[in-house]
């Protein structure tokens, strides 16, 4: 275990019964989880290598209950770890022994859909996909689509400013969020933004989005919904050289085309995914692109024709333009099974960094070298249009020390992202995973300024306290 | 007024640190084309980005551009155009409306979150702003965000800086995500609609799958003169197809003409800049943001109380209102309407005296103001950066 947690506060641990009793007065008995067996389900999230049993878990049903719980926690000096569905890959929802977990998953209703103004008003515990499902009958959808969209909540998406495969065209959460109801640690309920396009005053909504549960608990959200395109179809392009695939991405964008998705897979990823999904991927290339465009059939044909012509000078070894829904599904099936398929051949950690796309060939070469230097394998599947990399660093957890090697390789890869002008995380968040790497991207003054802003909302540093900012160098709250 | 012109970021940091030590308030500006906006303040010294110029990074294939804050917006726009790209949010130019001269800067675009009609499709300036460097009120150089469009590393101070009107920091460099310039722009024009029908037509168009990039309505005293405008952009084949589909979809609102070329561009520019109100210099101008379908009701309520002219942008979500420059300029009626229907109003153009005595920005809930004050103090503890420009005490 290389990521440190602060020593739990003995005074809080010793007051556990008193704290549980206090919380018990605020919510219904079934909303308070205290037994060890039941708490175990909440001891980790998507970063399963780390786990801590929380003091208790509270699952409130309303903004008022959240308000009462937070006020109680503040008055009693109890730390609070907010949780949506617990799918965070960066450990954003991993508890601490002296903290309660406050889960919003019970607040999962659609409150109102206003198709004319293209806004859905939902409770924060609703899953990402459920929003799209609730508006699909009118042909609408909610655009940001993290891979975990079946399970993850909009609360977690807001906390992490989540993205997904379609963000090149539609933007990430912050570009699709119009307003939130948020509870501050002292129990105050604030409304930020609303059903209109612009907020008044400081852009607090923009600040809250991506703040990883450190500023308050979001209980309701107003999100933009978009009318779905008439259709969408991908083309698959295979290249002998990584450089050619990278240059092709640049040429597509230079030609004025913003595909709705532009996915990149390297040789190991192609092999692993095709073996699992039998997607018909080319097995003799070093790099593969999936380029998807939207519109009417005629528009799609026109656009895919342009893309194939743009790719020509880069000598693609494979060009497969989907002609049917079945072919599209096959192309996507391989890509979408990447994480599961990799899990069948090895243990892996999924990294998440962003680079300027011009650095792609260089960075991929370096990633390979880094993995090899630790004696590990790596597969790359990522969103090429926006440079958001997801190297899967593979290891064997049955061999002692291999996971630590994978973590070290992952750290080197993230540092490389920063070195070439990118950042430590494009969509998973900092959480605990990248907390100690923050000084690679920000200097002490930058970090202090962020922490000062954080302190405005949570001066006692009780909300998700062990996350985002390095434990070293924090000033006394 | 004493004008301080830092030659680089470090110079700016020293000036601010010195001003903070002496508790000397600074009026932050670029070239001053929007000096007549916000709450007026009586500050002796100006800190200008006028000498902080130059594009520092432009990677067309990565769709990203960085420039020092004092770089003229026109230079950025031209540089992008050479590579067939543009700032997607169509930054508004206030010069005609305010009757000001000089070169608007890219820093002001970020600091004031200046956006235009494509807002409905691509968001505001804040949505494209991906990185900033600035000097905070302590005289420290801070960076937030970067040059990549997906970045969730740490708190998003970039958003906080966007639209903060220089009250939180002196921007030294800004980085924007850009987009390809469309091959073709075409506008559907429907004549003679009343406000309600126009907004219904715009909402139908915006709720269609046909990627409308701007939607506006210009009422007229004789309804026949009213014009409802819907803009499509993209590759020519696609624009043709979508024009046809939209015409069919909007048939019940009457026949539609198609505008292209310079005439159409001029219309959208006039809407973007609200220059429709430019020759009514004696009148106050308000900018109101509300849910699009509420626009006509909001306007009707205001017009019951005061005489006003108006037009709608963003399919009705943005209402521009011109009111007589007398009494409260319509403030009471407008604020009553925004608080009843949701949304907020900004007094964009009015004499200094009026902007001193009236709220320029929508008053906010006390809890939100408390957070805003806290944020101001965390970035500018001495309160020297554009104090009072947005709200009293901020």
mmCIF file with all atom_site columns, N, CA and C in Angstrom, chain A residues 117 174-175 197-198 200 202-204 224 227-228 230 256 296 299 306 354 356-358 383 386 388 421 425 427 441-442 446 449-450 452, chain B residues 62 119-120 126-127 136 138 143 147 150 152-155 159 167-168 180 207 209-210 235 238 241 287 292-293 314 344 364 374-375 378 394:
data_model
loop_
_atom_site.group_PDB
_atom_site.id
_atom_site.type_symbol
_atom_site.label_atom_id
_atom_site.label_alt_id
_atom_site.label_comp_id
_atom_site.label_asym_id
_atom_site.label_entity_id
_atom_site.label_seq_id
_atom_site.pdbx_PDB_ins_code
_atom_site.Cartn_x
_atom_site.Cartn_y
_atom_site.Cartn_z
_atom_site.occupancy
_atom_site.B_iso_or_equiv
_atom_site.pdbx_formal_charge
_atom_site.auth_seq_id
_atom_site.auth_comp_id
_atom_site.auth_asym_id
_atom_site.auth_atom_id
_atom_site.pdbx_PDB_model_num
ATOM 1   N N  . UNK A 1 117 ? -37.539 23.640 -23.100 1.00 0.00 ? 117 UNK A N  1
ATOM 2   C CA . UNK A 1 117 ? -36.327 24.375 -22.724 1.00 0.00 ? 117 UNK A CA 1
ATOM 3   C C  . UNK A 1 117 ? -35.112 23.473 -22.635 1.00 0.00 ? 117 UNK A C  1
ATOM 4   N N  . UNK A 1 174 ? -19.323 19.687 -16.963 1.00 0.00 ? 174 UNK A N  1
ATOM 5   C CA . UNK A 1 174 ? -19.430 21.125 -16.680 1.00 0.00 ? 174 UNK A CA 1
ATOM 6   C C  . UNK A 1 174 ? -20.091 21.890 -17.836 1.00 0.00 ? 174 UNK A C  1
ATOM 7   N N  . UNK A 1 175 ? -19.984 21.364 -19.039 1.00 0.00 ? 175 UNK A N  1
ATOM 8   C CA . UNK A 1 175 ? -20.608 22.016 -20.199 1.00 0.00 ? 175 UNK A CA 1
ATOM 9   C C  . UNK A 1 175 ? -22.072 21.649 -20.353 1.00 0.00 ? 175 UNK A C  1
ATOM 10  N N  . UNK A 1 197 ? -29.403 29.649 -19.090 1.00 0.00 ? 197 UNK A N  1
ATOM 11  C CA . UNK A 1 197 ? -28.081 29.251 -19.578 1.00 0.00 ? 197 UNK A CA 1
ATOM 12  C C  . UNK A 1 197 ? -26.911 29.882 -18.831 1.00 0.00 ? 197 UNK A C  1
ATOM 13  N N  . UNK A 1 198 ? -27.109 31.047 -18.267 1.00 0.00 ? 198 UNK A N  1
ATOM 14  C CA . UNK A 1 198 ? -26.013 31.735 -17.593 1.00 0.00 ? 198 UNK A CA 1
ATOM 15  C C  . UNK A 1 198 ? -26.303 31.871 -16.115 1.00 0.00 ? 198 UNK A C  1
ATOM 16  N N  . UNK A 1 200 ? -25.674 34.030 -12.574 1.00 0.00 ? 200 UNK A N  1
ATOM 17  C CA . UNK A 1 200 ? -25.302 35.386 -12.182 1.00 0.00 ? 200 UNK A CA 1
ATOM 18  C C  . UNK A 1 200 ? -24.110 35.303 -11.236 1.00 0.00 ? 200 UNK A C  1
ATOM 19  N N  . UNK A 1 202 ? -20.341 35.098 -9.518  1.00 0.00 ? 202 UNK A N  1
ATOM 20  C CA . UNK A 1 202 ? -19.224 34.177 -9.750  1.00 0.00 ? 202 UNK A CA 1
ATOM 21  C C  . UNK A 1 202 ? -19.764 32.837 -10.232 1.00 0.00 ? 202 UNK A C  1
ATOM 22  N N  . UNK A 1 203 ? -18.963 32.160 -11.042 1.00 0.00 ? 203 UNK A N  1
ATOM 23  C CA . UNK A 1 203 ? -19.380 30.876 -11.607 1.00 0.00 ? 203 UNK A CA 1
ATOM 24  C C  . UNK A 1 203 ? -19.155 29.763 -10.568 1.00 0.00 ? 203 UNK A C  1
ATOM 25  N N  . UNK A 1 204 ? -19.946 29.803 -9.501  1.00 0.00 ? 204 UNK A N  1
ATOM 26  C CA . UNK A 1 204 ? -19.782 28.814 -8.431  1.00 0.00 ? 204 UNK A CA 1
ATOM 27  C C  . UNK A 1 204 ? -20.146 27.420 -8.919  1.00 0.00 ? 204 UNK A C  1
ATOM 28  N N  . UNK A 1 224 ? -28.628 19.916 -19.064 1.00 0.00 ? 224 UNK A N  1
ATOM 29  C CA . UNK A 1 224 ? -29.050 20.097 -20.461 1.00 0.00 ? 224 UNK A CA 1
ATOM 30  C C  . UNK A 1 224 ? -29.354 18.742 -21.056 1.00 0.00 ? 224 UNK A C  1
ATOM 31  N N  . UNK A 1 227 ? -31.343 16.798 -28.240 1.00 0.00 ? 227 UNK A N  1
ATOM 32  C CA . UNK A 1 227 ? -32.046 15.927 -29.158 1.00 0.00 ? 227 UNK A CA 1
ATOM 33  C C  . UNK A 1 227 ? -31.012 15.052 -29.867 1.00 0.00 ? 227 UNK A C  1
ATOM 34  N N  . UNK A 1 228 ? -31.259 13.753 -29.841 1.00 0.00 ? 228 UNK A N  1
ATOM 35  C CA . UNK A 1 228 ? -30.306 12.823 -30.451 1.00 0.00 ? 228 UNK A CA 1
ATOM 36  C C  . UNK A 1 228 ? -30.271 13.028 -31.953 1.00 0.00 ? 228 UNK A C  1
ATOM 37  N N  . UNK A 1 230 ? -30.097 11.915 -35.916 1.00 0.00 ? 230 UNK A N  1
ATOM 38  C CA . UNK A 1 230 ? -30.941 10.923 -36.596 1.00 0.00 ? 230 UNK A CA 1
ATOM 39  C C  . UNK A 1 230 ? -30.274 9.552  -36.624 1.00 0.00 ? 230 UNK A C  1
ATOM 40  N N  . UNK A 1 256 ? -11.761 20.221 -40.618 1.00 0.00 ? 256 UNK A N  1
ATOM 41  C CA . UNK A 1 256 ? -12.997 20.827 -40.132 1.00 0.00 ? 256 UNK A CA 1
ATOM 42  C C  . UNK A 1 256 ? -14.036 19.822 -39.668 1.00 0.00 ? 256 UNK A C  1
ATOM 43  N N  . UNK A 1 296 ? -28.029 12.451 -40.720 1.00 0.00 ? 296 UNK A N  1
ATOM 44  C CA . UNK A 1 296 ? -28.888 11.630 -41.562 1.00 0.00 ? 296 UNK A CA 1
ATOM 45  C C  . UNK A 1 296 ? -27.984 10.646 -42.313 1.00 0.00 ? 296 UNK A C  1
ATOM 46  N N  . UNK A 1 299 ? -25.851 12.475 -44.758 1.00 0.00 ? 299 UNK A N  1
ATOM 47  C CA . UNK A 1 299 ? -24.769 13.247 -44.127 1.00 0.00 ? 299 UNK A CA 1
ATOM 48  C C  . UNK A 1 299 ? -23.655 12.328 -43.651 1.00 0.00 ? 299 UNK A C  1
ATOM 49  N N  . UNK A 1 306 ? -15.453 11.541 -46.744 1.00 0.00 ? 306 UNK A N  1
ATOM 50  C CA . UNK A 1 306 ? -14.384 12.532 -46.531 1.00 0.00 ? 306 UNK A CA 1
ATOM 51  C C  . UNK A 1 306 ? -13.290 11.967 -45.626 1.00 0.00 ? 306 UNK A C  1
ATOM 52  N N  . UNK A 1 354 ? -4.162  13.233 -19.559 1.00 0.00 ? 354 UNK A N  1
ATOM 53  C CA . UNK A 1 354 ? -4.425  13.860 -20.854 1.00 0.00 ? 354 UNK A CA 1
ATOM 54  C C  . UNK A 1 354 ? -3.139  14.461 -21.394 1.00 0.00 ? 354 UNK A C  1
ATOM 55  N N  . UNK A 1 356 ? -1.404  16.727 -24.966 1.00 0.00 ? 356 UNK A N  1
ATOM 56  C CA . UNK A 1 356 ? -1.676  17.395 -26.245 1.00 0.00 ? 356 UNK A CA 1
ATOM 57  C C  . UNK A 1 356 ? -1.575  16.331 -27.343 1.00 0.00 ? 356 UNK A C  1
ATOM 58  N N  . UNK A 1 357 ? -2.546  16.274 -28.238 1.00 0.00 ? 357 UNK A N  1
ATOM 59  C CA . UNK A 1 357 ? -2.591  15.144 -29.175 1.00 0.00 ? 357 UNK A CA 1
ATOM 60  C C  . UNK A 1 357 ? -1.380  15.095 -30.096 1.00 0.00 ? 357 UNK A C  1
ATOM 61  N N  . UNK A 1 358 ? -0.726  16.231 -30.311 1.00 0.00 ? 358 UNK A N  1
ATOM 62  C CA . UNK A 1 358 ? 0.474   16.246 -31.144 1.00 0.00 ? 358 UNK A CA 1
ATOM 63  C C  . UNK A 1 358 ? 1.605   15.401 -30.551 1.00 0.00 ? 358 UNK A C  1
ATOM 64  N N  . UNK A 1 383 ? -9.525  8.203  -25.946 1.00 0.00 ? 383 UNK A N  1
ATOM 65  C CA . UNK A 1 383 ? -10.215 9.173  -26.790 1.00 0.00 ? 383 UNK A CA 1
ATOM 66  C C  . UNK A 1 383 ? -9.147  10.021 -27.487 1.00 0.00 ? 383 UNK A C  1
ATOM 67  N N  . UNK A 1 386 ? -9.350  14.192 -27.984 1.00 0.00 ? 386 UNK A N  1
ATOM 68  C CA . UNK A 1 386 ? -9.064  15.096 -26.884 1.00 0.00 ? 386 UNK A CA 1
ATOM 69  C C  . UNK A 1 386 ? -7.818  14.708 -26.095 1.00 0.00 ? 386 UNK A C  1
ATOM 70  N N  . UNK A 1 388 ? -7.159  12.231 -24.178 1.00 0.00 ? 388 UNK A N  1
ATOM 71  C CA . UNK A 1 388 ? -7.361  11.624 -22.849 1.00 0.00 ? 388 UNK A CA 1
ATOM 72  C C  . UNK A 1 388 ? -6.945  10.138 -22.901 1.00 0.00 ? 388 UNK A C  1
ATOM 73  N N  . UNK A 1 421 ? 3.001   18.621 -21.388 1.00 0.00 ? 421 UNK A N  1
ATOM 74  C CA . UNK A 1 421 ? 2.020   19.705 -21.474 1.00 0.00 ? 421 UNK A CA 1
ATOM 75  C C  . UNK A 1 421 ? 0.600   19.294 -21.155 1.00 0.00 ? 421 UNK A C  1
ATOM 76  N N  . UNK A 1 425 ? -5.112  14.051 -14.763 1.00 0.00 ? 425 UNK A N  1
ATOM 77  C CA . UNK A 1 425 ? -6.377  13.340 -14.903 1.00 0.00 ? 425 UNK A CA 1
ATOM 78  C C  . UNK A 1 425 ? -7.331  14.089 -15.822 1.00 0.00 ? 425 UNK A C  1
ATOM 79  N N  . UNK A 1 427 ? -10.535 12.629 -16.650 1.00 0.00 ? 427 UNK A N  1
ATOM 80  C CA . UNK A 1 427 ? -11.937 12.379 -16.314 1.00 0.00 ? 427 UNK A CA 1
ATOM 81  C C  . UNK A 1 427 ? -12.160 11.548 -15.057 1.00 0.00 ? 427 UNK A C  1
ATOM 82  N N  . UNK A 1 441 ? 1.998   18.850 -11.183 1.00 0.00 ? 441 UNK A N  1
ATOM 83  C CA . UNK A 1 441 ? 1.268   19.735 -12.097 1.00 0.00 ? 441 UNK A CA 1
ATOM 84  C C  . UNK A 1 441 ? 1.152   21.162 -11.563 1.00 0.00 ? 441 UNK A C  1
ATOM 85  N N  . UNK A 1 442 ? 1.101   21.279 -10.251 1.00 0.00 ? 442 UNK A N  1
ATOM 86  C CA . UNK A 1 442 ? 0.904   22.608 -9.654  1.00 0.00 ? 442 UNK A CA 1
ATOM 87  C C  . UNK A 1 442 ? 2.052   22.902 -8.697  1.00 0.00 ? 442 UNK A C  1
ATOM 88  N N  . UNK A 1 446 ? 0.090   27.574 -6.414  1.00 0.00 ? 446 UNK A N  1
ATOM 89  C CA . UNK A 1 446 ? -1.152  27.165 -7.092  1.00 0.00 ? 446 UNK A CA 1
ATOM 90  C C  . UNK A 1 446 ? -2.018  26.322 -6.153  1.00 0.00 ? 446 UNK A C  1
ATOM 91  N N  . UNK A 1 449 ? -3.598  28.258 -3.317  1.00 0.00 ? 449 UNK A N  1
ATOM 92  C CA . UNK A 1 449 ? -4.752  29.053 -3.737  1.00 0.00 ? 449 UNK A CA 1
ATOM 93  C C  . UNK A 1 449 ? -5.988  28.165 -3.859  1.00 0.00 ? 449 UNK A C  1
ATOM 94  N N  . UNK A 1 450 ? -5.817  26.989 -4.422  1.00 0.00 ? 450 UNK A N  1
ATOM 95  C CA . UNK A 1 450 ? -6.956  26.063 -4.513  1.00 0.00 ? 450 UNK A CA 1
ATOM 96  C C  . UNK A 1 450 ? -7.465  25.704 -3.118  1.00 0.00 ? 450 UNK A C  1
ATOM 97  N N  . UNK A 1 452 ? -7.184  27.429 -0.387  1.00 0.00 ? 452 UNK A N  1
ATOM 98  C CA . UNK A 1 452 ? -7.861  28.574 0.232   1.00 0.00 ? 452 UNK A CA 1
ATOM 99  C C  . UNK A 1 452 ? -9.308  28.664 -0.246  1.00 0.00 ? 452 UNK A C  1
ATOM 100 N N  . UNK B 2 62  ? -4.677  20.518 -32.578 1.00 0.00 ? 62  UNK B N  1
ATOM 101 C CA . UNK B 2 62  ? -5.149  20.221 -31.215 1.00 0.00 ? 62  UNK B CA 1
ATOM 102 C C  . UNK B 2 62  ? -6.299  21.133 -30.823 1.00 0.00 ? 62  UNK B C  1
ATOM 103 N N  . UNK B 2 119 ? -23.859 30.440 -28.282 1.00 0.00 ? 119 UNK B N  1
ATOM 104 C CA . UNK B 2 119 ? -23.977 30.024 -26.884 1.00 0.00 ? 119 UNK B CA 1
ATOM 105 C C  . UNK B 2 119 ? -24.916 28.835 -26.727 1.00 0.00 ? 119 UNK B C  1
ATOM 106 N N  . UNK B 2 120 ? -25.995 28.862 -27.490 1.00 0.00 ? 120 UNK B N  1
ATOM 107 C CA . UNK B 2 120 ? -27.010 27.824 -27.352 1.00 0.00 ? 120 UNK B CA 1
ATOM 108 C C  . UNK B 2 120 ? -26.454 26.462 -27.757 1.00 0.00 ? 120 UNK B C  1
ATOM 109 N N  . UNK B 2 126 ? -16.774 30.695 -21.059 1.00 0.00 ? 126 UNK B N  1
ATOM 110 C CA . UNK B 2 126 ? -16.292 29.845 -19.959 1.00 0.00 ? 126 UNK B CA 1
ATOM 111 C C  . UNK B 2 126 ? -16.237 28.375 -20.362 1.00 0.00 ? 126 UNK B C  1
ATOM 112 N N  . UNK B 2 127 ? -17.080 27.974 -21.290 1.00 0.00 ? 127 UNK B N  1
ATOM 113 C CA . UNK B 2 127 ? -17.087 26.577 -21.710 1.00 0.00 ? 127 UNK B CA 1
ATOM 114 C C  . UNK B 2 127 ? -15.885 26.232 -22.583 1.00 0.00 ? 127 UNK B C  1
ATOM 115 N N  . UNK B 2 136 ? -3.016  36.885 -8.422  1.00 0.00 ? 136 UNK B N  1
ATOM 116 C CA . UNK B 2 136 ? -4.071  37.093 -7.429  1.00 0.00 ? 136 UNK B CA 1
ATOM 117 C C  . UNK B 2 136 ? -3.804  38.372 -6.637  1.00 0.00 ? 136 UNK B C  1
ATOM 118 N N  . UNK B 2 138 ? -2.741  38.854 -3.840  1.00 0.00 ? 138 UNK B N  1
ATOM 119 C CA . UNK B 2 138 ? -1.533  38.858 -2.999  1.00 0.00 ? 138 UNK B CA 1
ATOM 120 C C  . UNK B 2 138 ? -0.286  39.133 -3.828  1.00 0.00 ? 138 UNK B C  1
ATOM 121 N N  . UNK B 2 143 ? -1.562  29.434 -11.748 1.00 0.00 ? 143 UNK B N  1
ATOM 122 C CA . UNK B 2 143 ? -2.081  28.859 -12.988 1.00 0.00 ? 143 UNK B CA 1
ATOM 123 C C  . UNK B 2 143 ? -3.166  27.846 -12.638 1.00 0.00 ? 143 UNK B C  1
ATOM 124 N N  . UNK B 2 147 ? -3.672  23.324 -21.310 1.00 0.00 ? 147 UNK B N  1
ATOM 125 C CA . UNK B 2 147 ? -3.885  23.460 -22.752 1.00 0.00 ? 147 UNK B CA 1
ATOM 126 C C  . UNK B 2 147 ? -4.580  22.241 -23.330 1.00 0.00 ? 147 UNK B C  1
ATOM 127 N N  . UNK B 2 150 ? -9.623  18.115 -21.810 1.00 0.00 ? 150 UNK B N  1
ATOM 128 C CA . UNK B 2 150 ? -10.148 17.338 -20.688 1.00 0.00 ? 150 UNK B CA 1
ATOM 129 C C  . UNK B 2 150 ? -9.139  17.386 -19.552 1.00 0.00 ? 150 UNK B C  1
ATOM 130 N N  . UNK B 2 152 ? -9.375  17.394 -15.177 1.00 0.00 ? 152 UNK B N  1
ATOM 131 C CA . UNK B 2 152 ? -10.113 17.524 -13.920 1.00 0.00 ? 152 UNK B CA 1
ATOM 132 C C  . UNK B 2 152 ? -9.145  17.490 -12.737 1.00 0.00 ? 152 UNK B C  1
ATOM 133 N N  . UNK B 2 153 ? -7.953  18.041 -12.971 1.00 0.00 ? 153 UNK B N  1
ATOM 134 C CA . UNK B 2 153 ? -6.931  18.010 -11.943 1.00 0.00 ? 153 UNK B CA 1
ATOM 135 C C  . UNK B 2 153 ? -7.074  19.199 -11.007 1.00 0.00 ? 153 UNK B C  1
ATOM 136 N N  . UNK B 2 154 ? -7.648  18.966 -9.840  1.00 0.00 ? 154 UNK B N  1
ATOM 137 C CA . UNK B 2 154 ? -7.786  20.039 -8.854  1.00 0.00 ? 154 UNK B CA 1
ATOM 138 C C  . UNK B 2 154 ? -9.023  20.887 -9.095  1.00 0.00 ? 154 UNK B C  1
ATOM 139 N N  . UNK B 2 155 ? -9.164  21.919 -8.271  1.00 0.00 ? 155 UNK B N  1
ATOM 140 C CA . UNK B 2 155 ? -10.338 22.789 -8.381  1.00 0.00 ? 155 UNK B CA 1
ATOM 141 C C  . UNK B 2 155 ? -10.290 23.603 -9.674  1.00 0.00 ? 155 UNK B C  1
ATOM 142 N N  . UNK B 2 159 ? -12.970 28.326 -14.289 1.00 0.00 ? 159 UNK B N  1
ATOM 143 C CA . UNK B 2 159 ? -14.372 28.751 -14.357 1.00 0.00 ? 159 UNK B CA 1
ATOM 144 C C  . UNK B 2 159 ? -14.615 29.928 -13.421 1.00 0.00 ? 159 UNK B C  1
ATOM 145 N N  . UNK B 2 167 ? -12.298 40.906 -10.523 1.00 0.00 ? 167 UNK B N  1
ATOM 146 C CA . UNK B 2 167 ? -12.366 41.102 -9.068  1.00 0.00 ? 167 UNK B CA 1
ATOM 147 C C  . UNK B 2 167 ? -11.574 40.039 -8.313  1.00 0.00 ? 167 UNK B C  1
ATOM 148 N N  . UNK B 2 168 ? -11.123 38.987 -9.014  1.00 0.00 ? 168 UNK B N  1
ATOM 149 C CA . UNK B 2 168 ? -10.421 37.901 -8.317  1.00 0.00 ? 168 UNK B CA 1
ATOM 150 C C  . UNK B 2 168 ? -8.956  37.789 -8.722  1.00 0.00 ? 168 UNK B C  1
ATOM 151 N N  . UNK B 2 180 ? -13.297 24.220 -35.797 1.00 0.00 ? 180 UNK B N  1
ATOM 152 C CA . UNK B 2 180 ? -13.211 24.566 -37.211 1.00 0.00 ? 180 UNK B CA 1
ATOM 153 C C  . UNK B 2 180 ? -14.309 25.566 -37.582 1.00 0.00 ? 180 UNK B C  1
ATOM 154 N N  . UNK B 2 207 ? -35.057 22.011 -30.539 1.00 0.00 ? 207 UNK B N  1
ATOM 155 C CA . UNK B 2 207 ? -35.330 20.669 -30.038 1.00 0.00 ? 207 UNK B CA 1
ATOM 156 C C  . UNK B 2 207 ? -35.297 19.615 -31.126 1.00 0.00 ? 207 UNK B C  1
ATOM 157 N N  . UNK B 2 209 ? -33.201 17.426 -34.274 1.00 0.00 ? 209 UNK B N  1
ATOM 158 C CA . UNK B 2 209 ? -31.832 16.895 -34.371 1.00 0.00 ? 209 UNK B CA 1
ATOM 159 C C  . UNK B 2 209 ? -30.967 17.631 -35.395 1.00 0.00 ? 209 UNK B C  1
ATOM 160 N N  . UNK B 2 210 ? -31.363 18.817 -35.824 1.00 0.00 ? 210 UNK B N  1
ATOM 161 C CA . UNK B 2 210 ? -30.699 19.431 -36.977 1.00 0.00 ? 210 UNK B CA 1
ATOM 162 C C  . UNK B 2 210 ? -29.626 20.469 -36.626 1.00 0.00 ? 210 UNK B C  1
ATOM 163 N N  . UNK B 2 235 ? -20.946 21.511 -43.303 1.00 0.00 ? 235 UNK B N  1
ATOM 164 C CA . UNK B 2 235 ? -20.635 21.208 -44.695 1.00 0.00 ? 235 UNK B CA 1
ATOM 165 C C  . UNK B 2 235 ? -21.883 21.441 -45.533 1.00 0.00 ? 235 UNK B C  1
ATOM 166 N N  . UNK B 2 238 ? -24.751 18.913 -45.881 1.00 0.00 ? 238 UNK B N  1
ATOM 167 C CA . UNK B 2 238 ? -25.472 18.748 -44.626 1.00 0.00 ? 238 UNK B CA 1
ATOM 168 C C  . UNK B 2 238 ? -26.392 19.950 -44.359 1.00 0.00 ? 238 UNK B C  1
ATOM 169 N N  . UNK B 2 241 ? -29.511 19.703 -46.513 1.00 0.00 ? 241 UNK B N  1
ATOM 170 C CA . UNK B 2 241 ? -30.418 18.697 -45.985 1.00 0.00 ? 241 UNK B CA 1
ATOM 171 C C  . UNK B 2 241 ? -31.192 19.236 -44.778 1.00 0.00 ? 241 UNK B C  1
ATOM 172 N N  . UNK B 2 287 ? -29.687 43.118 -20.067 1.00 0.00 ? 287 UNK B N  1
ATOM 173 C CA . UNK B 2 287 ? -29.473 41.787 -20.622 1.00 0.00 ? 287 UNK B CA 1
ATOM 174 C C  . UNK B 2 287 ? -30.055 40.804 -19.606 1.00 0.00 ? 287 UNK B C  1
ATOM 175 N N  . UNK B 2 292 ? -35.719 29.736 -22.022 1.00 0.00 ? 292 UNK B N  1
ATOM 176 C CA . UNK B 2 292 ? -36.173 30.301 -23.299 1.00 0.00 ? 292 UNK B CA 1
ATOM 177 C C  . UNK B 2 292 ? -37.689 30.515 -23.413 1.00 0.00 ? 292 UNK B C  1
ATOM 178 N N  . UNK B 2 293 ? -38.497 29.544 -23.056 1.00 0.00 ? 293 UNK B N  1
ATOM 179 C CA . UNK B 2 293 ? -39.937 29.718 -23.268 1.00 0.00 ? 293 UNK B CA 1
ATOM 180 C C  . UNK B 2 293 ? -40.539 30.748 -22.318 1.00 0.00 ? 293 UNK B C  1
ATOM 181 N N  . UNK B 2 314 ? -30.648 33.282 -28.426 1.00 0.00 ? 314 UNK B N  1
ATOM 182 C CA . UNK B 2 314 ? -30.606 31.943 -27.841 1.00 0.00 ? 314 UNK B CA 1
ATOM 183 C C  . UNK B 2 314 ? -31.991 31.304 -27.803 1.00 0.00 ? 314 UNK B C  1
ATOM 184 N N  . UNK B 2 344 ? -31.959 36.025 -14.436 1.00 0.00 ? 344 UNK B N  1
ATOM 185 C CA . UNK B 2 344 ? -31.313 37.183 -13.832 1.00 0.00 ? 344 UNK B CA 1
ATOM 186 C C  . UNK B 2 344 ? -31.063 38.262 -14.868 1.00 0.00 ? 344 UNK B C  1
ATOM 187 N N  . UNK B 2 364 ? -28.138 38.494 -5.186  1.00 0.00 ? 364 UNK B N  1
ATOM 188 C CA . UNK B 2 364 ? -28.116 37.053 -4.961  1.00 0.00 ? 364 UNK B CA 1
ATOM 189 C C  . UNK B 2 364 ? -28.535 36.703 -3.541  1.00 0.00 ? 364 UNK B C  1
ATOM 190 N N  . UNK B 2 374 ? -16.403 35.161 0.553   1.00 0.00 ? 374 UNK B N  1
ATOM 191 C CA . UNK B 2 374 ? -15.315 34.287 1.008   1.00 0.00 ? 374 UNK B CA 1
ATOM 192 C C  . UNK B 2 374 ? -14.306 34.034 -0.103  1.00 0.00 ? 374 UNK B C  1
ATOM 193 N N  . UNK B 2 375 ? -14.825 33.805 -1.297  1.00 0.00 ? 375 UNK B N  1
ATOM 194 C CA . UNK B 2 375 ? -13.943 33.549 -2.437  1.00 0.00 ? 375 UNK B CA 1
ATOM 195 C C  . UNK B 2 375 ? -13.126 34.793 -2.760  1.00 0.00 ? 375 UNK B C  1
ATOM 196 N N  . UNK B 2 378 ? -10.414 34.987 -0.349  1.00 0.00 ? 378 UNK B N  1
ATOM 197 C CA . UNK B 2 378 ? -9.374  33.965 -0.497  1.00 0.00 ? 378 UNK B CA 1
ATOM 198 C C  . UNK B 2 378 ? -8.411  34.299 -1.631  1.00 0.00 ? 378 UNK B C  1
ATOM 199 N N  . UNK B 2 394 ? -17.394 43.372 -2.930  1.00 0.00 ? 394 UNK B N  1
ATOM 200 C CA . UNK B 2 394 ? -16.698 42.337 -3.695  1.00 0.00 ? 394 UNK B CA 1
ATOM 201 C C  . UNK B 2 394 ? -15.885 42.973 -4.806  1.00 0.00 ? 394 UNK B C  1
#
